[in-house]
Short mmCIF file of C-alpha atoms and ligand atoms in Angstrom, two decimals:
data_model
loop_
_atom_site.label_atom_id
_atom_site.label_comp_id
_atom_site.label_asym_id
_atom_site.label_seq_id
_atom_site.Cartn_x
_atom_site.Cartn_y
_atom_site.Cartn_z
CA UNK Y 79 -56.09 11.47 3.62
CA UNK Y 80 -58.28 10.36 0.74
CA UNK Y 81 -57.78 12.24 -2.61
CA UNK Y 82 -59.54 11.67 -5.83
CA UNK Y 83 -58.50 12.12 -9.56
CA UNK Y 84 -60.06 15.11 -11.20
CA UNK Y 85 -63.44 14.77 -12.76
CA UNK Y 86 -64.23 15.54 -16.27
CA UNK Y 87 -67.53 15.56 -18.17
CA UNK Y 88 -68.97 12.44 -19.78
CA UNK Y 89 -70.81 12.34 -23.10
CA UNK Y 90 -70.78 10.21 -26.23
CA UNK Y 91 -69.99 7.31 -24.10
CA UNK Y 92 -66.63 8.57 -22.73
CA UNK Y 93 -65.02 11.00 -20.30
CA UNK Y 94 -64.50 14.30 -22.22
CA UNK Y 95 -62.33 17.35 -21.46
CA UNK Y 96 -64.32 20.42 -20.29
CA UNK Y 97 -63.42 23.40 -22.41
CA UNK Y 98 -64.16 26.18 -19.82
CA UNK Y 99 -60.65 26.19 -18.36
CA UNK Y 100 -62.36 26.45 -15.12
CA UNK Y 101 -62.37 24.02 -12.03
CA UNK Y 102 -64.04 24.02 -8.81
CA UNK Y 103 -62.90 22.09 -5.50
CA UNK Y 104 -64.42 19.09 -4.14
CA UNK Y 105 -63.79 19.47 -0.27
CA UNK Y 106 -64.06 16.61 2.55
CA UNK Y 107 -66.47 18.15 5.00
CA UNK Y 108 -64.83 16.24 7.93
CA UNK Y 109 -61.61 17.90 7.64
CA UNK Y 110 -62.06 20.92 5.24
CA UNK Y 111 -59.34 19.53 3.21
CA UNK Y 112 -59.21 19.68 -0.73
CA UNK Y 113 -60.06 16.13 -2.26
CA UNK Y 114 -60.54 16.71 -5.93
CA UNK Y 115 -60.84 19.28 -8.79
CA UNK Y 116 -63.99 19.35 -10.78
CA UNK Y 117 -63.96 20.49 -14.36
CA UNK Y 118 -66.72 22.82 -15.03
CA UNK Y 119 -68.89 22.51 -18.31
CA UNK Y 120 -68.77 25.65 -20.77
CA UNK Y 121 -72.06 26.25 -22.66
CA UNK Y 122 -70.44 24.76 -25.60
CA UNK Y 123 -69.79 21.57 -23.58
CA UNK Y 124 -73.41 21.48 -22.44
CA UNK Y 125 -74.67 21.68 -25.95
CA UNK Y 126 -72.44 19.01 -26.94
CA UNK Y 127 -73.76 16.74 -24.02
CA UNK Y 128 -77.42 17.49 -25.11
CA UNK Y 129 -76.51 16.77 -28.66
CA UNK Y 130 -75.12 13.44 -27.63
CA UNK Y 131 -78.36 12.49 -25.75
CA UNK Y 132 -80.38 13.78 -28.65
CA UNK Y 133 -78.57 11.50 -31.08
CA UNK Y 134 -78.73 8.51 -29.00
CA UNK Y 135 -82.48 8.87 -28.23
CA UNK Y 136 -84.15 7.37 -31.30
CA UNK Y 137 -82.33 4.17 -31.31
CA UNK Y 138 -82.48 3.77 -27.49
CA UNK Y 139 -86.32 4.56 -27.40
CA UNK Y 140 -86.86 1.81 -30.16
CA UNK Y 141 -84.71 -0.79 -28.07
CA UNK Y 142 -87.04 -3.40 -26.81
CA UNK Y 143 -88.01 -2.83 -23.02
CA UNK Y 144 -86.45 -6.09 -22.03
CA UNK Y 145 -83.29 -5.37 -23.72
CA UNK Y 146 -83.08 -1.85 -21.73
CA UNK Y 147 -84.03 -3.90 -18.71
CA UNK Y 148 -81.06 -6.23 -19.11
CA UNK Y 149 -78.56 -3.33 -19.25
CA UNK Y 150 -80.04 -1.85 -16.21
CA UNK Y 151 -79.92 -5.03 -14.17
CA UNK Y 152 -76.16 -5.31 -15.06
CA UNK Y 153 -75.62 -1.76 -13.88
CA UNK Y 154 -77.36 -2.61 -10.62
CA UNK Y 155 -74.98 -5.73 -10.18
CA UNK Y 156 -72.09 -3.65 -11.00
CA UNK Y 157 -73.06 -0.95 -8.41
CA UNK Y 158 -73.43 -3.57 -5.60
CA UNK Y 159 -70.15 -5.10 -6.49
CA UNK Y 160 -68.45 -1.82 -6.04
CA UNK Y 161 -70.45 -0.64 -3.01
CA UNK Y 162 -67.72 -0.11 -0.63
CA UNK Y 163 -65.53 1.84 -2.91
CA UNK Y 164 -68.45 4.12 -4.27
CA UNK Y 165 -69.74 4.58 -0.64
CA UNK Y 166 -66.37 5.49 0.68
CA UNK Y 167 -66.21 8.17 -2.03
CA UNK Y 168 -69.64 9.33 -1.03
CA UNK Y 169 -68.64 9.68 2.52
CA UNK Y 170 -65.58 11.68 1.69
CA UNK Y 171 -67.66 13.94 -0.67
CA UNK Y 172 -70.70 14.40 1.70
CA UNK Y 173 -69.14 13.87 5.15
CA UNK Y 174 -71.82 11.29 5.74
CA UNK Y 175 -70.55 8.37 7.81
CA UNK Y 176 -69.51 5.24 6.11
CA UNK Y 177 -71.58 3.27 8.39
CA UNK Y 178 -74.51 4.90 6.57
CA UNK Y 179 -73.38 5.18 3.00
CA UNK Y 180 -72.18 1.69 2.80
CA UNK Y 181 -75.54 0.10 3.61
CA UNK Y 182 -77.85 3.09 2.21
CA UNK Y 183 -76.69 5.27 -0.51
CA UNK Y 184 -75.56 2.89 -3.25
CA UNK Y 185 -77.80 -0.03 -2.24
CA UNK Y 186 -81.00 1.84 -2.21
CA UNK Y 187 -79.97 3.38 -5.55
CA UNK Y 188 -79.11 -0.10 -7.00
CA UNK Y 189 -82.60 -1.35 -5.74
CA UNK Y 190 -84.27 1.30 -7.69
CA UNK Y 191 -82.37 0.62 -10.93
CA UNK Y 192 -83.45 -3.05 -10.41
CA UNK Y 193 -87.07 -2.18 -9.68
CA UNK Y 194 -87.47 -0.11 -12.68
CA UNK Y 195 -85.52 -2.64 -14.96
CA UNK Y 196 -87.89 -5.44 -13.68
CA UNK Y 197 -90.88 -3.02 -14.28
CA UNK Y 198 -90.28 -2.41 -17.92
CA UNK Y 199 -88.95 -5.77 -18.59
CA UNK Y 200 -92.12 -7.13 -17.22
CA UNK Y 201 -94.57 -5.14 -19.42
CA UNK Y 202 -94.74 -2.24 -16.98
CA UNK Y 203 -95.08 0.32 -19.92
CA UNK Y 204 -97.99 -1.25 -21.52
CA UNK Y 205 -100.79 0.89 -22.37
CA UNK Y 206 -104.48 0.01 -22.01
CA UNK Y 207 -107.19 -1.17 -24.36
CA UNK Y 208 -110.80 -0.09 -23.75
CA UNK Y 209 -113.76 -1.43 -25.80
CA UNK Y 210 -116.13 1.25 -26.81
CA UNK Y 211 -118.57 -0.38 -29.11
CA UNK Y 212 -118.49 -3.88 -30.83
CA UNK Y 213 -116.63 -2.39 -33.69
CA UNK Y 214 -114.70 0.41 -32.03
CA UNK Y 215 -112.08 0.68 -29.16
CA UNK Y 216 -109.29 2.99 -27.72
CA UNK Y 217 -105.74 1.91 -27.15
CA UNK Y 218 -103.08 3.94 -25.37
CA UNK Y 219 -99.27 3.94 -25.66
CA UNK Y 220 -96.70 5.31 -23.37
CA UNK Y 221 -93.90 6.95 -25.31
CA UNK Y 222 -90.71 8.19 -24.02
CA UNK Y 223 -90.13 12.09 -23.72
CA UNK Y 224 -86.82 12.45 -25.23
CA UNK Y 225 -83.72 14.09 -23.79
CA UNK Y 226 -84.28 14.72 -20.03
CA UNK Y 227 -82.28 16.71 -17.59
CA UNK Y 228 -81.57 15.50 -13.93
CA UNK Y 229 -80.37 18.02 -11.37
CA UNK Y 230 -79.47 16.71 -7.95
CA UNK Y 231 -78.87 17.94 -4.46
CA UNK Y 232 -75.87 17.13 -2.33
CA UNK Y 233 -77.26 15.06 0.50
CA UNK Y 234 -77.96 11.65 -1.25
CA UNK Y 235 -75.75 12.39 -4.40
CA UNK Y 236 -75.44 8.86 -6.06
CA UNK Y 237 -78.87 7.81 -4.78
CA UNK Y 238 -80.45 10.89 -6.19
CA UNK Y 239 -78.69 10.32 -9.65
CA UNK Y 240 -80.01 6.69 -9.59
CA UNK Y 241 -83.48 7.54 -8.60
CA UNK Y 242 -83.72 9.88 -11.56
CA UNK Y 243 -81.69 8.05 -14.03
CA UNK Y 244 -83.17 4.54 -13.56
CA UNK Y 245 -86.73 5.11 -14.41
CA UNK Y 246 -85.86 7.79 -17.13
CA UNK Y 247 -83.57 5.21 -19.02
CA UNK Y 248 -85.88 2.32 -18.36
CA UNK Y 249 -88.54 4.21 -20.18
CA UNK Y 250 -86.60 4.81 -23.26
CA UNK Y 251 -85.27 8.48 -22.65
CA UNK Y 252 -81.94 9.79 -22.71
CA UNK Y 253 -80.44 12.05 -19.79
CA UNK Y 254 -78.02 14.94 -19.10
CA UNK Y 255 -77.32 14.78 -15.38
CA UNK Y 256 -75.96 17.62 -13.31
CA UNK Y 257 -74.66 16.80 -9.73
CA UNK Y 258 -74.74 19.49 -7.05
CA UNK Y 259 -71.21 21.36 -7.18
CA UNK Y 260 -70.77 20.45 -3.53
CA UNK Y 261 -70.86 16.67 -4.40
CA UNK Y 262 -69.77 15.85 -7.86
CA UNK Y 263 -67.58 12.76 -7.38
CA UNK Y 264 -70.11 10.23 -8.29
CA UNK Y 265 -71.25 11.46 -11.66
CA UNK Y 266 -68.47 10.26 -13.83
CA UNK Y 267 -68.36 7.04 -11.73
CA UNK Y 268 -71.87 6.31 -12.48
CA UNK Y 269 -71.55 7.13 -16.13
CA UNK Y 270 -68.76 4.62 -16.59
CA UNK Y 271 -70.73 1.89 -14.70
CA UNK Y 272 -73.64 2.56 -17.15
CA UNK Y 273 -71.26 2.25 -20.05
CA UNK Y 274 -69.63 -0.91 -18.64
CA UNK Y 275 -73.21 -2.30 -18.37
CA UNK Y 276 -73.85 -1.83 -22.05
CA UNK Y 277 -75.56 1.25 -22.10
CA UNK Y 278 -75.07 2.85 -25.63
CA UNK Y 279 -73.11 6.00 -25.96
CA UNK Y 280 -75.14 9.29 -25.42
CA UNK Y 281 -77.89 7.64 -23.20
CA UNK Y 282 -76.45 8.83 -19.96
CA UNK Y 283 -74.30 12.06 -19.85
CA UNK Y 284 -72.86 14.10 -17.08
CA UNK Y 285 -71.90 17.83 -16.90
CA UNK Y 286 -70.62 19.61 -13.85
CA UNK Y 287 -71.02 23.12 -12.60
CA UNK Y 288 -72.91 25.38 -10.38
CA UNK Y 289 -76.61 26.99 -10.55
CA UNK Y 290 -75.78 28.51 -13.88
CA UNK Y 291 -75.03 25.26 -15.54
CA UNK Y 292 -78.34 23.92 -14.16
CA UNK Y 293 -80.13 27.19 -15.47
CA UNK Y 294 -78.85 26.60 -18.87
CA UNK Y 295 -79.87 23.10 -18.99
CA UNK Y 296 -83.34 23.81 -17.69
CA UNK Y 297 -83.88 26.53 -20.36
CA UNK Y 298 -82.48 24.50 -23.27
CA UNK Y 299 -85.01 23.91 -25.98
CA UNK Y 300 -83.82 20.50 -26.85
CA UNK Y 301 -84.79 19.25 -23.29
CA UNK Y 302 -88.27 17.61 -22.92
CA UNK Y 303 -88.18 17.18 -18.92
CA UNK Y 304 -86.57 18.33 -15.95
CA UNK Y 305 -86.31 16.32 -12.75
CA UNK Y 306 -85.06 18.31 -10.03
CA UNK Y 307 -84.22 17.82 -6.35
CA UNK Y 308 -83.39 20.79 -4.36
CA UNK Y 309 -84.69 23.72 -2.31
CA UNK Y 310 -88.00 25.14 -2.69
CA UNK Y 311 -86.65 28.51 -3.82
CA UNK Y 312 -84.53 26.85 -6.46
CA UNK Y 313 -87.24 24.63 -7.59
CA UNK Y 314 -89.59 27.85 -8.32
CA UNK Y 315 -86.92 28.99 -10.52
CA UNK Y 316 -86.30 25.72 -12.32
CA UNK Y 317 -90.12 25.18 -12.81
CA UNK Y 318 -90.52 28.61 -13.96
CA UNK Y 319 -87.88 28.36 -16.45
CA UNK Y 320 -89.06 24.89 -17.60
CA UNK Y 321 -92.50 26.37 -18.28
CA UNK Y 322 -91.03 28.54 -21.09
CA UNK Y 323 -90.85 25.43 -23.21
CA UNK Y 324 -93.69 23.83 -21.53
CA UNK Y 325 -91.45 21.00 -20.39
CA UNK Y 326 -92.41 18.31 -18.03
CA UNK Y 327 -91.03 18.62 -14.59
CA UNK Y 328 -90.63 16.71 -11.38
CA UNK Y 329 -90.01 18.75 -8.27
CA UNK Y 330 -88.47 16.84 -5.08
CA UNK Y 331 -88.15 19.77 -2.85
CA UNK Y 332 -87.67 20.63 0.96
CA UNK Y 333 -89.84 19.92 3.86
CA UNK Y 334 -90.50 20.88 7.61
CA UNK Y 335 -92.29 17.63 8.48
CA UNK Y 336 -94.38 17.07 11.51
CA UNK Y 337 -93.91 13.63 13.66
CA UNK Y 338 -96.73 13.25 16.07
CA UNK Y 339 -96.36 11.05 19.13
CA UNK Y 340 -99.68 9.86 20.90
CA UNK Y 341 -99.97 9.25 24.57
CA UNK Y 342 -100.21 5.50 23.86
CA UNK Y 343 -97.02 5.28 21.75
CA UNK Y 344 -94.30 2.82 22.61
CA UNK Y 345 -91.95 5.35 24.20
CA UNK Y 346 -88.67 3.54 23.21
CA UNK Y 347 -89.82 3.16 19.54
CA UNK Y 348 -90.90 6.90 19.41
CA UNK Y 349 -87.63 8.08 20.84
CA UNK Y 350 -85.69 5.89 18.22
CA UNK Y 351 -88.10 7.21 15.54
CA UNK Y 352 -87.31 10.74 16.47
CA UNK Y 353 -83.62 10.28 16.44
CA UNK Y 354 -83.64 8.60 13.01
CA UNK Y 355 -85.95 11.47 11.74
CA UNK Y 356 -83.56 14.19 13.03
CA UNK Y 357 -79.95 12.98 13.36
CA UNK Y 358 -79.63 10.43 10.58
CA UNK Y 359 -77.38 11.91 7.74
CA UNK Y 360 -76.53 14.70 10.39
CA UNK Y 361 -80.25 15.79 9.88
CA UNK Y 362 -79.65 16.52 5.96
CA UNK Y 363 -82.66 14.51 4.89
CA UNK Y 364 -85.53 16.13 3.20
CA UNK Y 365 -88.22 14.07 4.94
CA UNK Y 366 -86.69 15.01 8.32
CA UNK Y 367 -89.50 15.08 11.10
CA UNK Y 368 -88.05 18.22 12.85
CA UNK Y 369 -91.43 19.33 14.29
CA UNK Y 370 -91.92 16.62 17.06
CA UNK Y 371 -95.39 17.04 18.62
CA UNK Y 372 -95.61 15.40 22.29
CA UNK Y 373 -98.46 15.24 24.64
CA UNK Y 374 -97.98 17.95 27.38
CA UNK Y 375 -98.34 15.39 30.13
CA UNK Y 376 -95.73 13.09 28.35
CA UNK Y 377 -93.10 15.55 27.63
CA UNK Y 378 -90.91 15.21 30.68
CA UNK Y 379 -90.73 11.33 30.13
CA UNK Y 380 -90.10 11.67 26.55
CA UNK Y 381 -87.33 14.27 26.90
CA UNK Y 382 -85.77 12.28 29.52
CA UNK Y 383 -85.38 9.18 27.46
CA UNK Y 384 -84.27 11.21 24.48
CA UNK Y 385 -81.45 12.94 26.31
CA UNK Y 386 -80.38 9.57 27.74
CA UNK Y 387 -80.26 8.02 24.23
CA UNK Y 388 -78.29 11.00 22.60
CA UNK Y 389 -75.07 9.34 23.93
CA UNK Y 390 -75.64 7.05 21.08
CA UNK Y 391 -75.10 9.73 18.39
CA UNK Y 392 -71.39 9.24 17.87
CA UNK Y 393 -69.48 11.80 15.94
CA UNK Y 394 -65.72 10.80 14.97
CA UNK Y 395 -63.83 9.72 12.08
CA UNK Y 396 -66.17 9.21 9.20
CA UNK Y 397 -64.73 5.73 8.06
CA UNK Y 398 -64.84 4.41 11.64
CA UNK Y 399 -67.67 1.75 11.64
CA UNK Y 400 -68.85 3.11 15.12
CA UNK Y 401 -69.33 6.63 13.88
CA UNK Y 402 -72.97 7.42 12.94
CA UNK Y 403 -72.81 11.20 12.97
CA UNK Y 404 -70.60 13.16 10.47
CA UNK Y 405 -70.05 16.86 9.57
CA UNK Y 406 -72.24 19.07 7.62
CA UNK Y 407 -71.69 19.03 3.93
CA UNK Y 408 -69.94 22.48 3.46
CA UNK Y 409 -68.65 25.51 5.21
CA UNK Y 410 -71.65 27.63 3.71
CA UNK Y 411 -74.15 24.95 4.95
CA UNK Y 412 -72.30 24.80 8.38
CA UNK Y 413 -72.67 28.56 8.66
CA UNK Y 414 -76.53 28.56 7.80
CA UNK Y 415 -77.27 25.66 10.43
CA UNK Y 416 -75.23 27.18 13.15
CA UNK Y 417 -77.05 30.60 12.39
CA UNK Y 418 -80.31 28.86 12.95
CA UNK Y 419 -79.17 27.25 16.23
CA UNK Y 420 -77.98 30.82 17.63
CA UNK Y 421 -81.50 32.24 16.39
CA UNK Y 422 -83.22 29.49 18.19
CA UNK Y 423 -81.52 30.50 21.41
CA UNK Y 424 -81.19 34.23 21.02
CA UNK Y 425 -84.28 35.40 19.02
CA UNK Y 426 -86.82 32.44 19.34
CA UNK Y 427 -85.95 31.91 23.04
CA UNK Y 428 -86.62 28.34 22.64
CA UNK Y 429 -85.30 26.29 25.53
CA UNK Y 430 -82.05 24.38 24.50
CA UNK Y 431 -82.42 20.83 25.85
CA UNK Y 432 -79.22 19.50 24.13
CA UNK Y 433 -76.19 20.50 22.03
CA UNK Y 434 -75.99 24.05 20.88
CA UNK Y 435 -73.67 26.01 18.42
CA UNK Y 436 -70.19 24.50 18.22
CA UNK Y 437 -68.56 21.26 17.64
CA UNK Y 438 -69.35 17.83 19.36
CA UNK Y 439 -67.18 17.22 22.36
CA UNK Y 440 -64.05 15.19 22.03
CA UNK Y 441 -63.79 15.55 18.37
CA UNK Y 442 -60.15 14.51 17.38
CA UNK Y 443 -57.87 17.33 16.64
CA UNK Y 444 -57.49 16.41 12.91
CA UNK Y 445 -61.12 16.79 12.46
CA UNK Y 446 -61.69 20.12 14.31
CA UNK Y 447 -61.04 21.87 11.00
CA UNK Y 448 -64.19 20.28 9.48
CA UNK Y 449 -67.93 21.49 9.33
CA UNK Y 450 -69.10 19.83 12.47
CA UNK Y 451 -72.11 20.84 14.49
CA UNK Y 452 -73.47 19.30 17.69
CA UNK Y 453 -76.86 17.40 17.40
CA UNK Y 454 -79.29 19.99 18.96
CA UNK Y 455 -82.58 19.85 20.65
CA UNK Y 456 -84.93 22.53 21.43
CA UNK Y 457 -88.07 22.20 23.55
CA UNK Y 458 -90.89 24.48 24.61
CA UNK Y 459 -91.17 25.43 21.04
CA UNK Y 460 -94.02 27.41 19.37
CA UNK Y 461 -95.38 27.22 15.97
CA UNK Y 462 -94.35 30.87 15.18
CA UNK Y 463 -90.59 30.50 15.92
CA UNK Y 464 -88.34 30.66 12.82
CA UNK Y 465 -86.47 27.39 13.86
CA UNK Y 466 -90.10 25.60 13.73
CA UNK Y 467 -91.26 27.17 10.55
CA UNK Y 468 -88.25 27.14 8.32
CA UNK Y 469 -86.28 24.22 6.94
CA UNK Y 470 -82.75 24.12 8.60
CA UNK Y 471 -81.65 20.91 6.83
CA UNK Y 472 -79.32 19.93 9.83
CA UNK Y 473 -79.56 18.02 13.21
CA UNK Y 474 -81.93 20.53 14.85
CA UNK Y 475 -85.07 19.14 16.59
CA UNK Y 476 -87.97 21.15 17.94
CA UNK Y 477 -90.21 19.69 20.50
CA UNK Y 478 -93.74 21.12 20.60
CA UNK Y 479 -96.09 20.06 23.33
CA UNK Y 480 -99.92 19.69 22.45
CA UNK Y 481 -103.23 19.00 24.46
CA UNK Y 482 -105.42 17.31 22.23
CA UNK Y 483 -104.78 15.09 19.14
CA UNK Y 484 -107.13 17.35 16.76
CA UNK Y 485 -104.97 20.40 17.94
CA UNK Y 486 -101.79 18.64 17.00
CA UNK Y 487 -103.01 17.61 13.63
CA UNK Y 488 -104.10 21.24 12.81
CA UNK Y 489 -100.85 22.65 14.04
CA UNK Y 490 -98.98 20.03 12.06
CA UNK Y 491 -100.75 21.04 8.79
CA UNK Y 492 -99.97 24.82 9.13
CA UNK Y 493 -96.80 24.60 7.20
CA UNK Y 494 -96.70 25.72 3.49
CA UNK Y 495 -94.50 22.57 3.01
CA UNK Y 496 -96.06 19.10 2.91
CA UNK Y 497 -93.38 16.58 2.18
CA UNK Y 498 -93.59 13.91 4.73
CA UNK Y 499 -95.41 13.29 8.05
CA UNK Y 500 -95.93 10.55 10.62
CA UNK Y 501 -97.39 9.26 13.70
CA UNK Y 502 -96.47 6.85 16.61
CA UNK Y 503 -99.20 5.28 18.39
CA UNK Y 504 -100.56 1.72 19.38
CA UNK Y 505 -104.09 2.73 18.15
CA UNK Y 506 -103.83 1.70 14.49
CA UNK Y 507 -107.49 2.95 13.75
CA UNK Y 508 -106.48 6.35 15.00
CA UNK Y 509 -103.18 6.15 13.24
CA UNK Y 510 -104.81 5.70 9.89
CA UNK Y 511 -107.37 8.70 10.57
CA UNK Y 512 -104.48 10.87 11.59
CA UNK Y 513 -102.42 9.95 8.56
CA UNK Y 514 -105.54 10.54 6.25
CA UNK Y 515 -105.64 14.10 7.65
CA UNK Y 516 -102.11 14.93 7.44
CA UNK Y 517 -101.17 17.16 4.43
CA UNK Y 518 -98.15 15.23 3.17
CA UNK Y 519 -96.91 13.07 0.43
CA UNK Y 520 -94.84 10.54 2.23
CA UNK Y 521 -96.15 9.26 5.53
CA UNK Y 522 -95.13 6.71 8.25
CA UNK Y 523 -96.94 4.92 10.98
CA UNK Y 524 -94.45 3.79 13.92
CA UNK Y 525 -91.58 4.37 11.57
CA UNK Y 526 -89.54 6.94 9.86
CA UNK Y 527 -87.39 7.59 6.98
CA UNK Y 528 -87.42 4.16 5.07
CA UNK Y 529 -88.07 4.86 1.42
CA UNK Y 530 -87.97 1.65 -0.64
CA UNK Y 531 -87.82 1.36 -4.27
CA UNK Y 532 -91.65 0.13 -4.17
CA UNK Y 533 -92.70 3.30 -2.58
CA UNK Y 534 -93.82 6.29 -4.54
CA UNK Y 535 -92.40 9.45 -2.78
CA UNK Y 536 -93.00 13.12 -3.59
CA UNK Y 537 -94.25 16.30 -1.66
CA UNK Y 538 -97.64 18.07 -1.32
CA UNK Y 539 -98.18 21.83 -1.26
CA UNK Y 540 -94.73 23.65 -1.90
CA UNK Y 541 -92.78 20.41 -1.31
CA UNK Y 542 -92.88 19.38 -4.78
CA UNK Y 543 -94.65 18.14 -7.93
CA UNK Y 544 -94.90 14.43 -8.96
CA UNK Y 545 -93.44 11.35 -7.50
CA UNK Y 546 -90.40 9.22 -7.75
CA UNK Y 547 -90.27 5.38 -7.46
CA UNK Y 548 -92.92 2.86 -7.06
CA UNK Y 549 -95.24 1.99 -10.16
CA UNK Y 550 -96.31 5.58 -10.21
CA UNK Y 551 -92.64 6.72 -10.59
CA UNK Y 552 -92.43 5.52 -14.31
CA UNK Y 553 -95.38 7.66 -15.43
CA UNK Y 554 -93.28 10.73 -14.87
CA UNK Y 555 -90.96 9.82 -17.72
CA UNK Y 556 -93.63 8.81 -20.45
CA UNK Y 557 -96.38 10.60 -22.39
CA UNK Y 558 -99.75 9.14 -23.32
CA UNK Y 559 -100.98 8.50 -26.86
CA UNK Y 560 -104.54 7.59 -27.15
CA UNK Y 561 -105.83 6.02 -30.42
CA UNK Y 562 -109.46 5.35 -31.37
CA UNK Y 563 -110.01 2.72 -33.64
CA UNK Y 564 -113.42 2.50 -35.56
CA UNK Y 565 -113.94 -0.55 -38.05
CA UNK Y 566 -117.33 0.97 -39.18
CA UNK Y 567 -117.70 3.91 -41.44
CA UNK Y 568 -117.51 7.44 -39.95
CA UNK Y 569 -121.10 8.24 -38.67
CA UNK Y 570 -121.06 11.78 -39.49
CA UNK Y 571 -124.33 12.74 -37.96
CA UNK Y 572 -123.59 16.40 -37.97
CA UNK Y 573 -123.42 16.34 -41.82
CA UNK Y 574 -126.02 13.69 -42.51
CA UNK Y 575 -128.77 14.37 -45.18
CA UNK Y 576 -132.00 15.76 -43.60
P1 NDP W 895 -80.40 23.57 -4.03
O1 NDP W 895 -81.80 24.11 -4.43
O2 NDP W 895 -79.41 24.69 -3.61
O3 NDP W 895 -79.52 22.98 -5.29
C1 NDP W 895 -79.96 21.81 -6.02
C2 NDP W 895 -79.43 21.65 -7.41
O4 NDP W 895 -79.92 22.72 -8.24
C3 NDP W 895 -77.90 21.71 -7.25
O5 NDP W 895 -77.41 20.98 -8.38
C4 NDP W 895 -77.73 23.27 -7.86
O6 NDP W 895 -76.42 23.34 -8.30
C5 NDP W 895 -78.84 23.37 -8.74
N1 NDP W 895 -79.12 24.79 -9.04
C6 NDP W 895 -79.08 25.93 -8.22
N2 NDP W 895 -79.52 26.96 -9.08
C7 NDP W 895 -80.11 26.54 -10.12
C8 NDP W 895 -80.84 27.22 -11.29
N3 NDP W 895 -81.20 28.39 -11.25
N4 NDP W 895 -81.37 26.28 -12.26
C9 NDP W 895 -81.10 24.92 -12.20
N5 NDP W 895 -80.49 24.39 -11.19
C10 NDP W 895 -79.87 25.16 -10.28
O7 NDP W 895 -80.39 22.42 -3.04
P2 NDP W 895 -79.34 21.85 -2.12
O8 NDP W 895 -78.35 21.35 -2.96
O9 NDP W 895 -78.94 22.73 -1.13
O10 NDP W 895 -80.16 20.66 -1.56
C11 NDP W 895 -80.96 20.70 -0.24
C12 NDP W 895 -82.39 20.82 -0.54
O11 NDP W 895 -82.76 19.68 -1.32
C13 NDP W 895 -83.22 20.84 0.62
O12 NDP W 895 -84.16 21.58 0.53
C14 NDP W 895 -83.74 19.53 0.62
O13 NDP W 895 -84.88 19.34 1.37
C15 NDP W 895 -83.94 19.15 -0.77
N6 NDP W 895 -84.11 17.65 -0.96
C16 NDP W 895 -85.27 17.23 -1.45
C17 NDP W 895 -85.48 15.83 -1.59
C18 NDP W 895 -86.76 15.33 -1.97
O14 NDP W 895 -86.84 14.23 -2.38
N7 NDP W 895 -87.84 15.96 -1.95
C19 NDP W 895 -84.32 14.99 -1.35
C20 NDP W 895 -83.09 15.60 -1.07
C21 NDP W 895 -82.98 17.03 -0.76
P3 NDP W 895 -75.24 23.93 -7.30
O15 NDP W 895 -75.47 23.37 -5.85
O16 NDP W 895 -74.17 23.25 -7.91
O17 NDP W 895 -75.14 25.32 -7.29
#
């Protein structure tokens, strides 16, 4: 059984002892076993971490972009060199299969570090010049914000930490980062990698704790920006607290995303897309396409192929390369997802096509104490069912039959959430028309889930504010200064002599 050393805090460029005298546990979701103690930050510790970031800010902001880029490039190299070791820790912390974490979590995080390093090193933070008149022009400058806070969710711990810290640091800010209390192992590891890459002390700092630590960070007067990933309800509290000091915010929140299959879609590709959109990371992906709209006269064929392919969802020992379906992250989340599945059967009266409450069949005995659920498919669902309206954040798929494409688009848009959406069809003109009408910030055509560094992602409606990644992602970490230069004398027409 894997165990890890106790995790402390990290500021002033080194590991620091927490003064709260409180610890909480990191649990392996596959077995329910304790794997590490995490030391919780006291308010005095958080203040010290913020002061460390404040002290580091002026010289880091003044460091030439190309030098900042060089350090981040080195960090990306170190992350890649230690991929398997970090991925294994992520697997034991989150329960996600190593076959996933070893190819996605660290790698896509390192890609983002490299992307923003290259962007700022290549002049991506330059402002604009606008000629107004022959002797007058405006120029703009992009300035870093100051001390920023990153607060992460538990589903992609190190990837979220990297998606926040990479553009933040590349733009010349400093950061205090708080991982989710359920998945804290990666924070200190990442801080040490940044230090090894040459990041000056205080530029990236880590504190551990639960929601109260996040709330204290969010409300702290020395903090200029909060970048948050988590649930909509928490996001509203965080944005409300940040508004107190008019802080900048980025909100990456939940979704209940529609996936539309058109009659002319390639059935194999559509079924594969639906499986990716519902069972990858055991359904714990914010962009999951859990509302699957299928033409009524195609439903039987679609369901038949989907159920046939469910044999390829393989629960088992999480480090086994053949396993592609792990447990849910925690006991409390397991209870929540199981309650939704029961609600779907008992209250919503949806038709259970596959799975249901309970553990996957043939789970080895040593895993039966873990937080496992079966991948579950409901069909004959209606828009008003609770399992169709609310984010479950587990492997629970709802099939909704439709008669016309217009109707499917209209129903897809009824959600208050607008994180992701997508369409499977061989009619590309229609695909673009539909994508244009779908109310979501992240969309796919004949694909699902890929989120490369180059692609700006962020939710519409209650799914978020702002974007991460891509060229637009850097804008969330700078403020603009516009300067008007006039080489002629001030023409004070209002006060001119009559
Ligand atoms: P939560 O909202 O429960 O928690 C997110 C983070 O906020 C955790 O670190 C949590 O601490 C912290 N927190 C809790 N209360 C407060 C507070 N009052 N002030 C500041 N911070 C606080 O989300 P989950 O961890 O359950 O993550 C799952 C959610 O994240 C899903 O809804 C999912 O859709 C969303 N998500 C969105 C993504 C996107 O890009 N749009 C990507 C990934 C996930 P702690 O947990 O330690 O108590």
